[in-house]
Coordinates of C-alpha atoms in Angstrom, one line a residue:
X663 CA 67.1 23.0 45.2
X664 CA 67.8 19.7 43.3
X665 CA 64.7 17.7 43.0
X666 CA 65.3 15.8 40.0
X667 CA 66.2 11.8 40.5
X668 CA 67.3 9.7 37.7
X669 CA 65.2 6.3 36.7
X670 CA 67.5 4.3 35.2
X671 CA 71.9 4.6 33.7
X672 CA 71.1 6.1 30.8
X673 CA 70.3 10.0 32.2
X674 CA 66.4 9.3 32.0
X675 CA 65.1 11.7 34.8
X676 CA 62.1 12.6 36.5
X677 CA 61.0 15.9 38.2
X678 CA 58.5 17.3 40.1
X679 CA 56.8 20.8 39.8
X680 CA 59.7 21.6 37.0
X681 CA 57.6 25.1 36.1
X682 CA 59.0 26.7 39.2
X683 CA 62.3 26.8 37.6
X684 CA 61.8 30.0 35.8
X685 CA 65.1 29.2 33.4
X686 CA 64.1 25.9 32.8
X687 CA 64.9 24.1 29.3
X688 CA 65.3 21.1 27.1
X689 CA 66.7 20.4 23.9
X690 CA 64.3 19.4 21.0
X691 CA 66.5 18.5 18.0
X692 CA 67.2 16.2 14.9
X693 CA 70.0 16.1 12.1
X694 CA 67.5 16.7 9.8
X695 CA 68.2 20.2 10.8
X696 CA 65.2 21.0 13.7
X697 CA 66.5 22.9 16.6
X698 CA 64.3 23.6 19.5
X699 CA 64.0 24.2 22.7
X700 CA 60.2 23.4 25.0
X701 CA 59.9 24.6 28.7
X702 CA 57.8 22.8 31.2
X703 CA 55.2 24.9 29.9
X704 CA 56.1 24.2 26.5
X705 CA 57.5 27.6 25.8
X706 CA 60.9 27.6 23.7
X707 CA 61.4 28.3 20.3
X708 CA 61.6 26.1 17.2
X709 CA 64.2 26.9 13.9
X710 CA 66.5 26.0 11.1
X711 CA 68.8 28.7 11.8
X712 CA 68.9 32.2 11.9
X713 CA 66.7 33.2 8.9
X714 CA 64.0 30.0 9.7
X715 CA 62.3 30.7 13.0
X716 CA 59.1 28.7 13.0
X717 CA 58.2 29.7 16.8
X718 CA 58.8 33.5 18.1
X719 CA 63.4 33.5 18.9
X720 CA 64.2 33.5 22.8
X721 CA 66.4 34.1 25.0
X722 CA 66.7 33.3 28.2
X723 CA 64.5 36.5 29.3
X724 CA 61.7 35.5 27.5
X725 CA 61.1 32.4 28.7
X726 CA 58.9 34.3 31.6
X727 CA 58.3 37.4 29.3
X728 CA 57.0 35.9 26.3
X729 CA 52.9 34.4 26.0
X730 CA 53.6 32.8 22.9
X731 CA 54.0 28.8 23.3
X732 CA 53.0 25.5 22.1
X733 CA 49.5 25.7 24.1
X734 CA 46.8 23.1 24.1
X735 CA 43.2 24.1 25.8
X736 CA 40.5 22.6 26.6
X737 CA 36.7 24.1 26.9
X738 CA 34.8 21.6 29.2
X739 CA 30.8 22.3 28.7
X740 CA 29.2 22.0 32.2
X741 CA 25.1 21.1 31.2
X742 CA 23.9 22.8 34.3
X743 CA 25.8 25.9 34.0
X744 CA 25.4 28.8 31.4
X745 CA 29.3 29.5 31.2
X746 CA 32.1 26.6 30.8
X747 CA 35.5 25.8 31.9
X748 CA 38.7 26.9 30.4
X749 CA 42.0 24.6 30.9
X750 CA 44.8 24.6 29.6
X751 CA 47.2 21.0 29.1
X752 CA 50.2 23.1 30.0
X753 CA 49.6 25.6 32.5
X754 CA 49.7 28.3 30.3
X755 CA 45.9 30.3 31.0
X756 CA 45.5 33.1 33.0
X757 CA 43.6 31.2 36.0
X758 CA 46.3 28.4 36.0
X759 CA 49.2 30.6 36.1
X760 CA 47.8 33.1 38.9
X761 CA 47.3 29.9 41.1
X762 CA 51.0 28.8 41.2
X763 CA 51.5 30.5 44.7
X764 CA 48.0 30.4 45.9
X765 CA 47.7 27.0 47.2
X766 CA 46.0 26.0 43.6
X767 CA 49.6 25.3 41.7
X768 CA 48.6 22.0 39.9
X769 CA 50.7 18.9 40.5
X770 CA 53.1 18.1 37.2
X771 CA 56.0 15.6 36.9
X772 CA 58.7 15.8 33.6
X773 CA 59.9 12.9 32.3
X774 CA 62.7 13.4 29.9
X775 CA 65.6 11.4 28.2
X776 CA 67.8 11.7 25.3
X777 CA 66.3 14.4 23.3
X778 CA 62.7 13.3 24.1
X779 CA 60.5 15.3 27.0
X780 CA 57.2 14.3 28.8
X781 CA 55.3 16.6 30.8
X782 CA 52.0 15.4 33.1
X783 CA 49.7 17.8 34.5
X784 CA 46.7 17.1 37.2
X785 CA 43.7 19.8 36.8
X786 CA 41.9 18.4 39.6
X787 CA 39.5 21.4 39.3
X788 CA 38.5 20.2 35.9
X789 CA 39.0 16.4 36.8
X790 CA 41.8 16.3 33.6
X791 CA 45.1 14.5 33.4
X792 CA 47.1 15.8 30.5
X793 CA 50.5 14.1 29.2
X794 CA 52.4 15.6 26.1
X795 CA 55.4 14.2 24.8
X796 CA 57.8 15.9 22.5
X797 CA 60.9 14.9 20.3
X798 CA 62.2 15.5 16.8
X799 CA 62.2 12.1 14.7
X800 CA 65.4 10.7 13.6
X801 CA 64.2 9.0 10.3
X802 CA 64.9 12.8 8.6
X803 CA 61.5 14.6 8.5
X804 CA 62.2 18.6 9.8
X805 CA 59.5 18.0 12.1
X806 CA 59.1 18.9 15.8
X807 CA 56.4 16.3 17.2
X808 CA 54.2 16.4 20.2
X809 CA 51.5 14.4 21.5
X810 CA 48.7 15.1 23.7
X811 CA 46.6 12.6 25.6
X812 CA 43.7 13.6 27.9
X813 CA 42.7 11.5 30.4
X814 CA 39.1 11.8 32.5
X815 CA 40.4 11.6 36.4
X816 CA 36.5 12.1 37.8
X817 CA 34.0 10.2 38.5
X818 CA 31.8 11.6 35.8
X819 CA 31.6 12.1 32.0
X820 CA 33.2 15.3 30.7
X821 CA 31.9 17.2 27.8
X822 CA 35.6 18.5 25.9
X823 CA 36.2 20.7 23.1
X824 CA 40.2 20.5 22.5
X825 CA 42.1 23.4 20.3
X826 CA 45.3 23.4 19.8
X827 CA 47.2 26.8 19.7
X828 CA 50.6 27.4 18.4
X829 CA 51.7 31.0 17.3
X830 CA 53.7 30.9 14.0
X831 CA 56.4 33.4 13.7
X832 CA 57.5 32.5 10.3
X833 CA 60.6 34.4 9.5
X834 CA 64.4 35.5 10.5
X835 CA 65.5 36.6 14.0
X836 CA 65.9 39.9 12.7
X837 CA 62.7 40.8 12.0
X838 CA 61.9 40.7 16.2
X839 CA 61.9 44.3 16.1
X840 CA 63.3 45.4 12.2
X841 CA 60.2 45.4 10.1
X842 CA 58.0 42.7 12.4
X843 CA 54.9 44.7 11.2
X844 CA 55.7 44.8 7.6
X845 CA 56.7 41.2 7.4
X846 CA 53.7 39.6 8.7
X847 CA 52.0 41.7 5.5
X848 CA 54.1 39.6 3.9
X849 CA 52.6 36.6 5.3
X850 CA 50.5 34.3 2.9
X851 CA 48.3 31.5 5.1
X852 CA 47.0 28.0 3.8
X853 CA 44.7 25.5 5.5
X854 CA 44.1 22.4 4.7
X855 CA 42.4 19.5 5.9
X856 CA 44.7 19.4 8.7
X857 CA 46.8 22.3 9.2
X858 CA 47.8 25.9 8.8
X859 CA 50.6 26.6 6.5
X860 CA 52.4 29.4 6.3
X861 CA 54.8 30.8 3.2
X862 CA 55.6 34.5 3.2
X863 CA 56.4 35.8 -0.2
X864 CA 59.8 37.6 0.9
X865 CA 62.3 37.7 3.5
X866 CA 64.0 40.4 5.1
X867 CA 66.9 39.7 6.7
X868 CA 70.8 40.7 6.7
X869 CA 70.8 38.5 3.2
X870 CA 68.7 41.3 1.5
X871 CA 65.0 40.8 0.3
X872 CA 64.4 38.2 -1.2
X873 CA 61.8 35.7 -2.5
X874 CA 61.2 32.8 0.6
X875 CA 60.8 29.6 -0.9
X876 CA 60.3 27.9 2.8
X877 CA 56.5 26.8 4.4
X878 CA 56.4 26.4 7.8
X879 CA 53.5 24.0 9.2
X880 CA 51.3 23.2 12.2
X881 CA 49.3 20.3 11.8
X882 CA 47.2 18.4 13.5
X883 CA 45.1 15.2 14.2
X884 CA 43.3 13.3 16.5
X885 CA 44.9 9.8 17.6
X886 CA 42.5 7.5 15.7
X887 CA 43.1 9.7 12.3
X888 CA 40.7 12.0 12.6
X889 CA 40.9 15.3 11.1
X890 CA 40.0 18.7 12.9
X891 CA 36.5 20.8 12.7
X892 CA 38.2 24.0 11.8
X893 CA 40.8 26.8 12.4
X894 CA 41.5 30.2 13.6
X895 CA 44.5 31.0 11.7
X896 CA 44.5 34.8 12.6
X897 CA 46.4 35.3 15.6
X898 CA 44.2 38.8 16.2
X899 CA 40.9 37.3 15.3
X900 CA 42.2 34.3 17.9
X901 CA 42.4 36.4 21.0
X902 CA 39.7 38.3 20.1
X903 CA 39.2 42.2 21.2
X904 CA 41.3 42.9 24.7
X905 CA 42.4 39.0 24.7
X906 CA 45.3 37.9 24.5
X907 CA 47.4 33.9 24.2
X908 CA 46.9 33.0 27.7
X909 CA 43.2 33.9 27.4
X910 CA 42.2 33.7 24.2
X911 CA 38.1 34.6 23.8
X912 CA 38.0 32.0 20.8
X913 CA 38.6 29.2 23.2
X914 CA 36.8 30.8 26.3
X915 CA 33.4 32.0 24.5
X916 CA 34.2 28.5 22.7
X917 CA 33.3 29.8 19.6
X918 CA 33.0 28.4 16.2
X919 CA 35.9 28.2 13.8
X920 CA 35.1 30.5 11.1
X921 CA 37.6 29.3 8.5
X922 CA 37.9 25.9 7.1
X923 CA 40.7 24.2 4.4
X924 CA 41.1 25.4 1.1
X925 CA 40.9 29.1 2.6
X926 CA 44.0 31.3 2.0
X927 CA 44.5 34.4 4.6
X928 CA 46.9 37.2 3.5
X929 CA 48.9 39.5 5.5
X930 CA 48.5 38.8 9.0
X931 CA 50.0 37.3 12.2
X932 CA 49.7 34.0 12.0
X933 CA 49.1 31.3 14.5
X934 CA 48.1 27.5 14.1
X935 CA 45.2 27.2 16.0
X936 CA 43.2 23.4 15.1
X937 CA 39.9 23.4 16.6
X938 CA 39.1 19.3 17.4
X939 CA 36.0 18.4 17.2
X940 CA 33.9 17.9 20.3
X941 CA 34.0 14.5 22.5
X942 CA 32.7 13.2 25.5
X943 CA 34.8 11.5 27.8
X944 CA 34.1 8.9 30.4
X945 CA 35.5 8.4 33.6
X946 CA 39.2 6.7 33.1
X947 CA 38.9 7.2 29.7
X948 CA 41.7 9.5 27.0
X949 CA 41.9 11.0 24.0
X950 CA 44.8 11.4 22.1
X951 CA 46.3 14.0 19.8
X952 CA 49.2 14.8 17.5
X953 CA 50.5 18.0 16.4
X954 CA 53.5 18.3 13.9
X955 CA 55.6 21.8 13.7
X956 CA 58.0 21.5 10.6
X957 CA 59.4 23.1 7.5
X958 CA 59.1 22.1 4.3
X959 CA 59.9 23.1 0.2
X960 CA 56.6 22.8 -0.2
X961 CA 52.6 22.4 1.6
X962 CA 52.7 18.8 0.0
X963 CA 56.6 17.8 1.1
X964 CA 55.5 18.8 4.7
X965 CA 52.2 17.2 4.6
X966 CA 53.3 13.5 3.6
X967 CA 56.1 13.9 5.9
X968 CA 53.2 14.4 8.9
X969 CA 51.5 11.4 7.4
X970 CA 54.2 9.1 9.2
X971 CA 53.4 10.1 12.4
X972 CA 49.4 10.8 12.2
X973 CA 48.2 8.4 14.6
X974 CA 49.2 7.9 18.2
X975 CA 50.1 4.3 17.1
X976 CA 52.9 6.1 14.6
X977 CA 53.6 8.6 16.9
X978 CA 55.0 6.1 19.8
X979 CA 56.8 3.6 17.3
X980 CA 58.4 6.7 16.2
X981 CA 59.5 7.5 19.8
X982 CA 60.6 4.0 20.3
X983 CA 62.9 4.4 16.8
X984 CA 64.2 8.2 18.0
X985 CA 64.9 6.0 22.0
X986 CA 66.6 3.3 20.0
X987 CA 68.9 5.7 17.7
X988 CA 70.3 7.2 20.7
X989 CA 70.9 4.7 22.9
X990 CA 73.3 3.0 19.8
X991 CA 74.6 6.5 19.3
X992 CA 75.8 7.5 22.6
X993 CA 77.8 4.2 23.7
X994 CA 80.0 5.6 26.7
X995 CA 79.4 4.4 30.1
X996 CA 80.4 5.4 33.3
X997 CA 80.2 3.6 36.8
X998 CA 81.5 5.0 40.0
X999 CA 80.8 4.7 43.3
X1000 CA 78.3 7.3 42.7
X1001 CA 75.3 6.0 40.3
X1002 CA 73.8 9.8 40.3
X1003 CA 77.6 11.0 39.1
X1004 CA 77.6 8.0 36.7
X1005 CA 74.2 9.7 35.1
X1006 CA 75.1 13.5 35.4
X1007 CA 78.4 12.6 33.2
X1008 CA 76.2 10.4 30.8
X1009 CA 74.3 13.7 29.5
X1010 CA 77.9 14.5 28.8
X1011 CA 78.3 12.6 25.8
X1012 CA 75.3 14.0 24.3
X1013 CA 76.8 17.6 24.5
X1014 CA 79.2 17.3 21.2
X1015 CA 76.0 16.2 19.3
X1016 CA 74.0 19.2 20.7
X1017 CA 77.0 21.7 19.7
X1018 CA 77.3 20.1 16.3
X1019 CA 73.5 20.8 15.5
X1020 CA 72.8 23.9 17.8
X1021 CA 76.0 25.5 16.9
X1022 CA 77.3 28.1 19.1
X1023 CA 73.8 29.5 19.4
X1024 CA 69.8 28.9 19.2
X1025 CA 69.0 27.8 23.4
X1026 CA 67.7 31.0 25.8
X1027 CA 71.3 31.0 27.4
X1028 CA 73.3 30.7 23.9
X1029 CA 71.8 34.0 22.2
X1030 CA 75.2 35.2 20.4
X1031 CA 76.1 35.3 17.2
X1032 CA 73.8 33.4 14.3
X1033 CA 74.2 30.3 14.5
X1034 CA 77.3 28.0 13.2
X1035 CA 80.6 26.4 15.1
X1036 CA 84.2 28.0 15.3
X1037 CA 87.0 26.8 15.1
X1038 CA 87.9 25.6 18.4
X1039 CA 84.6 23.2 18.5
X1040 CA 85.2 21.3 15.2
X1041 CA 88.5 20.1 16.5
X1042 CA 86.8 19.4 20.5
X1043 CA 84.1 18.1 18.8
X1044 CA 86.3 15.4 17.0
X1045 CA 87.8 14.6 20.5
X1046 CA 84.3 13.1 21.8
X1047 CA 83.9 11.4 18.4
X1048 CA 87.4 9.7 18.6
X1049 CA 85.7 7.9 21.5
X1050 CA 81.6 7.4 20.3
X1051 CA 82.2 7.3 16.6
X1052 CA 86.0 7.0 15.3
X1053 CA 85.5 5.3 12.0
X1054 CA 84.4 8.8 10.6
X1055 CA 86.5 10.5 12.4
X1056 CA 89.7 10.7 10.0
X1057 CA 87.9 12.2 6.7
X1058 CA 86.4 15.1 9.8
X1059 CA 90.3 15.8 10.5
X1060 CA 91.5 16.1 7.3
X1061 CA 88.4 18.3 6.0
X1062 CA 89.1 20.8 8.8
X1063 CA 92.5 21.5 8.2
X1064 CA 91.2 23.3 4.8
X1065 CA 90.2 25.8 7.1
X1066 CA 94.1 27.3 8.1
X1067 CA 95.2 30.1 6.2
X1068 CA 99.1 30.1 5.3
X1069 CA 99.4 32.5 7.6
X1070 CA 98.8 30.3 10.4
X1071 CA 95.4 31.6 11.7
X1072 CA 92.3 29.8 10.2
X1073 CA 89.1 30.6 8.6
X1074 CA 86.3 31.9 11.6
X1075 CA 82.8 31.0 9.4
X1076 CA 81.9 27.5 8.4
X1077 CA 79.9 26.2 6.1
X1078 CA 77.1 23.7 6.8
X1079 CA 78.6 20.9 4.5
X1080 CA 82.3 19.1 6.0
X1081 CA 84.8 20.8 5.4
X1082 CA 83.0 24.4 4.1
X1083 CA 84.8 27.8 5.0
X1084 CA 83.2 30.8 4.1
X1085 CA 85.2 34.2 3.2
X1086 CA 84.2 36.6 6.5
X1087 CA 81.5 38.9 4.7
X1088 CA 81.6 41.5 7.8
X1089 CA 85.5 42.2 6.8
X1090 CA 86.3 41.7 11.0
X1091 CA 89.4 40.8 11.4
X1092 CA 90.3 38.0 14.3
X1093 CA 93.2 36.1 15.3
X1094 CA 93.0 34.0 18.2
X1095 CA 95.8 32.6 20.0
X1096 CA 95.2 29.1 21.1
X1097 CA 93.9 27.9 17.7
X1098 CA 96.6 26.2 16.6
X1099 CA 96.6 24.2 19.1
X1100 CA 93.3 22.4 18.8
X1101 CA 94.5 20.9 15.7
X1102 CA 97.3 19.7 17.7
X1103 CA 96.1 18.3 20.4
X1104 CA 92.9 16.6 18.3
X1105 CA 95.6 15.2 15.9
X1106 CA 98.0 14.0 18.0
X1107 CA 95.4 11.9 19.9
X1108 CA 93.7 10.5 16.7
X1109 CA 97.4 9.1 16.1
X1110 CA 98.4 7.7 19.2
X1111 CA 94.9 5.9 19.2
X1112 CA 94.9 4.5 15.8
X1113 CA 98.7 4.5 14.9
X1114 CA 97.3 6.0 11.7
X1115 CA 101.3 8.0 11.1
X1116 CA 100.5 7.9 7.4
X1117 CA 97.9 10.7 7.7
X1118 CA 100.4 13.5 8.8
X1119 CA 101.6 13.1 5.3
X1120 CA 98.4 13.7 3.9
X1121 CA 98.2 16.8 1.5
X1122 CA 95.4 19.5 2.1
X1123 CA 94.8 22.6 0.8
X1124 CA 94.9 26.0 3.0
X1125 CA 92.4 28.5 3.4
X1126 CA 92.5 31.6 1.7
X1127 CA 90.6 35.2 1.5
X1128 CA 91.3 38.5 1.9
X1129 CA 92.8 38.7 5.5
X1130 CA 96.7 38.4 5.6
X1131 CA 100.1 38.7 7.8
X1132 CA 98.3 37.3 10.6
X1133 CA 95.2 39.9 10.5
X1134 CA 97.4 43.3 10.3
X1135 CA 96.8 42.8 6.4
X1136 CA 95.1 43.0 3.4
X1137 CA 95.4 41.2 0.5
X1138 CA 93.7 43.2 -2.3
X1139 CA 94.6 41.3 -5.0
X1140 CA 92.3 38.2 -4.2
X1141 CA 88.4 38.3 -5.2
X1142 CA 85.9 36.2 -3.4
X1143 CA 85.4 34.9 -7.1
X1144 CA 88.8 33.0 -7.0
X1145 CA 87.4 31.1 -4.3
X1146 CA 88.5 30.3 -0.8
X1147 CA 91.8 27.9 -1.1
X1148 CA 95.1 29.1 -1.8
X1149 CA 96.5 28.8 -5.2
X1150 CA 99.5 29.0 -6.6
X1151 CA 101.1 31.9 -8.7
X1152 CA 100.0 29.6 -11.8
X1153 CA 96.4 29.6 -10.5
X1154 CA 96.5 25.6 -9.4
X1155 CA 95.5 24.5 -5.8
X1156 CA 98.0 24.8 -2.9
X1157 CA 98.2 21.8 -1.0
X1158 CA 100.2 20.8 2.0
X1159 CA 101.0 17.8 4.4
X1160 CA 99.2 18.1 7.1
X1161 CA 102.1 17.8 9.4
X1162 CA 103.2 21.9 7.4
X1163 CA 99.9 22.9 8.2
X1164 CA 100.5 22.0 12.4
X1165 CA 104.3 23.6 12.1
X1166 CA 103.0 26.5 10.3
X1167 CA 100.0 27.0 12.8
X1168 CA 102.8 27.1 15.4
X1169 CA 105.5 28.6 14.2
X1170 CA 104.0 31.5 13.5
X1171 CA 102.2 31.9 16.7
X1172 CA 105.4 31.0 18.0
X1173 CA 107.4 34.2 17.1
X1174 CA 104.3 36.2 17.3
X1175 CA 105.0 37.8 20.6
X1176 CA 104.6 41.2 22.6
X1177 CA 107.0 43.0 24.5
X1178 CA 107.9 40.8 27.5
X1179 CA 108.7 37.9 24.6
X1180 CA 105.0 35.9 25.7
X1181 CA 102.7 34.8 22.4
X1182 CA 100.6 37.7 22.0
X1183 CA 96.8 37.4 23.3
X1184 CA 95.3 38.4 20.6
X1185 CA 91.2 38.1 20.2
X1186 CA 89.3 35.9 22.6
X1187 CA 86.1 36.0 23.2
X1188 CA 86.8 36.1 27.2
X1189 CA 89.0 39.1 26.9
X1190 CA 87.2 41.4 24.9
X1191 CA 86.2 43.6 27.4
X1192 CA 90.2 44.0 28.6
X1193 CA 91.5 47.0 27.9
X1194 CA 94.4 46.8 25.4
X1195 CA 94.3 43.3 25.7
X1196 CA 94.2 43.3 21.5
X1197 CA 97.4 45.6 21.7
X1198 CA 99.5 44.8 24.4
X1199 CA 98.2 40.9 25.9
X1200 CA 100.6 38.8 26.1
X1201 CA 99.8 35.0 27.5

């Protein structure tokens, strides 16, 4: 099965034919906020979090299921022939994708490294070499970028109209199926001179309806600077009658855009679909293009922000920056007897990073809950940063310990900003067992590395809302407006050493046993499905 080899001891990788791993996914992401995820066929999903999808939400079923994608065609004019050809840069046409087990699969290789992704395809029917490459830039744009690059692999000139088509689903998660129809009413399209931007006057989502005050943005540009020939904003007027994204009749009638910048649609699916103007290519000769996918306060925020990478000359210093940031970030090494272990464990490090930006959720195989950490990965993550980054690594400790109620459990929704705990809106009440002991563990490492004793006498506040005795209670005296950290009868902050906040965390769950004497099991997410394992777990 394994037919990936690594180039180099940094967890660069090569692979061929990766599209017949139906599953198949990479991480696209910045700390700007982007989070994405591209398939070799550039399917995936791009968002800010749960409320901010600017690409259709998938899981791991719709990878195969879903037509929508980042998609790239290519109408080739033939001048002896009436009709012309249709490609598409990554596999995604009808044509291409009923070839795969017909002795016409195409030959593609993946490149990929730390959070960047290159794909290569070989139409040798059309006598086109495509290669995109795709990262999020670490300079702080929320931008997703990709460039294309055709390439003329025949002997004779080819006659190419490129369009670039990338569905825009503009809006929460929740709307897949609750009000999907009346939210793209809601959706107000702009063009410019070189994207489609899209700003839907509401939201509907779990927060109540509200006014959006997000654009989402697909732009695009050819390599040199030049700006497109039109659009086809409309995802409906895109595919045409009986068409549909993996056969659109707007790229294979090769019609004419119909809708140019300064145009505003209203209340329609929208996709951002850039129609390049026409070019001939010689033999060995490419052409390069650059599409941008981002979010932004406003059309001009997200527009200058494209304007640092709208050239293929921008585009690859960029990807040289993004290459550079990582390899100072992630500075563990391995070496073995085994150079492809040494690699494998390499990705490893990366894996803290990915949790502290994805969260808990947003790639196809972590679809639950709505994004966020708990409580168990801000103290794991701090492990791998006591090793890659420990001068920040004591103000990270001492902000989490904010989140542990004087109860001894701890707060199970946090913020976005260090050291943020949120009051549980949903009123569930959970106790797990084992969390006191991340802050244990975590804390006792950080002072046998650094001999740092002093901090255990540092004061912090506890964590305070309405649940009490350990979950079995209520307090209904407190009011969200009194804010989330314990005070004192007088109404001042509570603060404690953070060697009482350890002692109460385990004392408590100390004498909180079950009927055989064992600390009760309480909640965990891999016993849920146990019967009693709430009432009578024990552990």
């Amino acid at each position: 099965m394994k037919k990936y080899q690594y180039l180099d001891r940094r967890g660069t990788f090569q692979m061929e034919s990766p599209e017949q791993f139906s599953y198949l996914y990479f991480p696209i992401a910045n700390e700007a906020g982007v989070l994405a995820s591209v398939t070799p066929t550039l399917g995936g999903d791009s968002k800010l979090g749960q409320n901010a999808f600017l690409l259709e939400p998938v899981s791991a079923e719709n990878l195969h299921n879903n037509r929508s994608s980042r998609n790239f065609w290519v109408y080739e004019k033939k001048p002896d022939k009436e009709e012309g050809a249709v490609w598409s840069a990554t596999g995604v046409s009808a044509v291409q994708i009923a070839g795969l087990f017909g002795g016409k699969q195409e030959r593609t290789v993946l490149t990929a490294g730390m959070l960047w992704h290159q794909i290569k395809r070989i139409g040798e029917e059309i006598g086109l070499a495509a290669e995109i490459t795709s990262f999020a830039p670490v300079s702080g744009e929320r931008l997703e970028l990709m460039k294309v690059v055709l390439t003329n692999q025949s002997n004779q000139e080819r006659h190419l109209t490129p369009t670039a088509a990338i569905p825009m689903y503009g809006r929460s998660a929740d709307n897949i199926r609750d009000h999907r129809h009346v939210t793209s009413l809601l959706h107000r399209a702009y063009l410019t001179r070189n994207g489609v931007f899209l700003k839907p006057t509401l939201t509907f989502d779990e927060r109540g309806h509200q006014k959006n005050e997000l654009v989402y943005g697909v732009l695009g540009i050819e390599g040199d600077g030049s700006m497109p020939d039109g659009f086809f904003p409309v995802t409906e007027e895109f595919i045409g009658d009986g068409g549909n994204l993996e056969w659109p009749k707007s790229v294979v009638c090769n019609e004419e855009p119909e809708h140019q910048a300064g145009e505003e649609i209203d209340g329609y699916e929208t996709i951002g679909a850039i129609r390049f103007r026409e070019l001939v290519l010689a033999p060995g000769q490419s052409a390069a293009y650059v599409i941008g996918m981002g979010y932004g306060v406003s059309i001009e925020e997200l527009t200058e922000s494209f304007t640092r990478f709208d050239s293929a000359e921008k585009f690859d210093r960029a990807l040289e920056e993004n290459r550079k940031y990582w390899k100072e970030r992630l500075n563990i090494f391995y070496e073995t007897s085994d150079t492809e272990l040494d690699n494998w464990i390499f990705w490893v490090n990366v894996q803290p990073m990915l949790r502290r930006l994805y969260g808990c959720s947003f790639l196809p195989h972590h679809d639950y809950g709505r994004g966020g950490r708990g409580w168990r990965d801000l103290w794991q993550d701090c492990l791998a940063l006591l090793m890659m980054e420990p001068e920040g690594v004591r103000t990270q400790l001492y902000n989490n310990f904010g989140g542990v109620r004087f109860d001894g459990s701890n707060a199970t929704i946090i913020g976005t900003e260090p050291g943020e705990f949120l009051a549980d809106r949903n009123q569930i009440t959970r106790v797990w067992m084992d969390h006191g002991v991340w802050p244990f563990l975590t804390t006792e490492l950080y002072v046998n590395q650094s001999g740092d004793l002093e901090f255990l006498l540092e004061r912090a506040p506890y964590f305070k809302d309405a649940q009490a005795a350990r979950g079995e209670k209520r307090d209904g005296i407190w009011k969200e407006r009194q804010g989330c950290q314990l005070r004192t009868a007088a109404g001042e902050v509570y603060q404690g050493t953070i060697l009482e906040h350890l002692l109460v965390q385990h004392l408590t769950a100390f004498f909180d046993v079950g009927e055989h004497n064992h600390i009760r099991l309480r909640g965990a997410d891999w016993n849920d499905a146990l019967d009693m394992a709430k009432e009578r777990g024990e552990s």
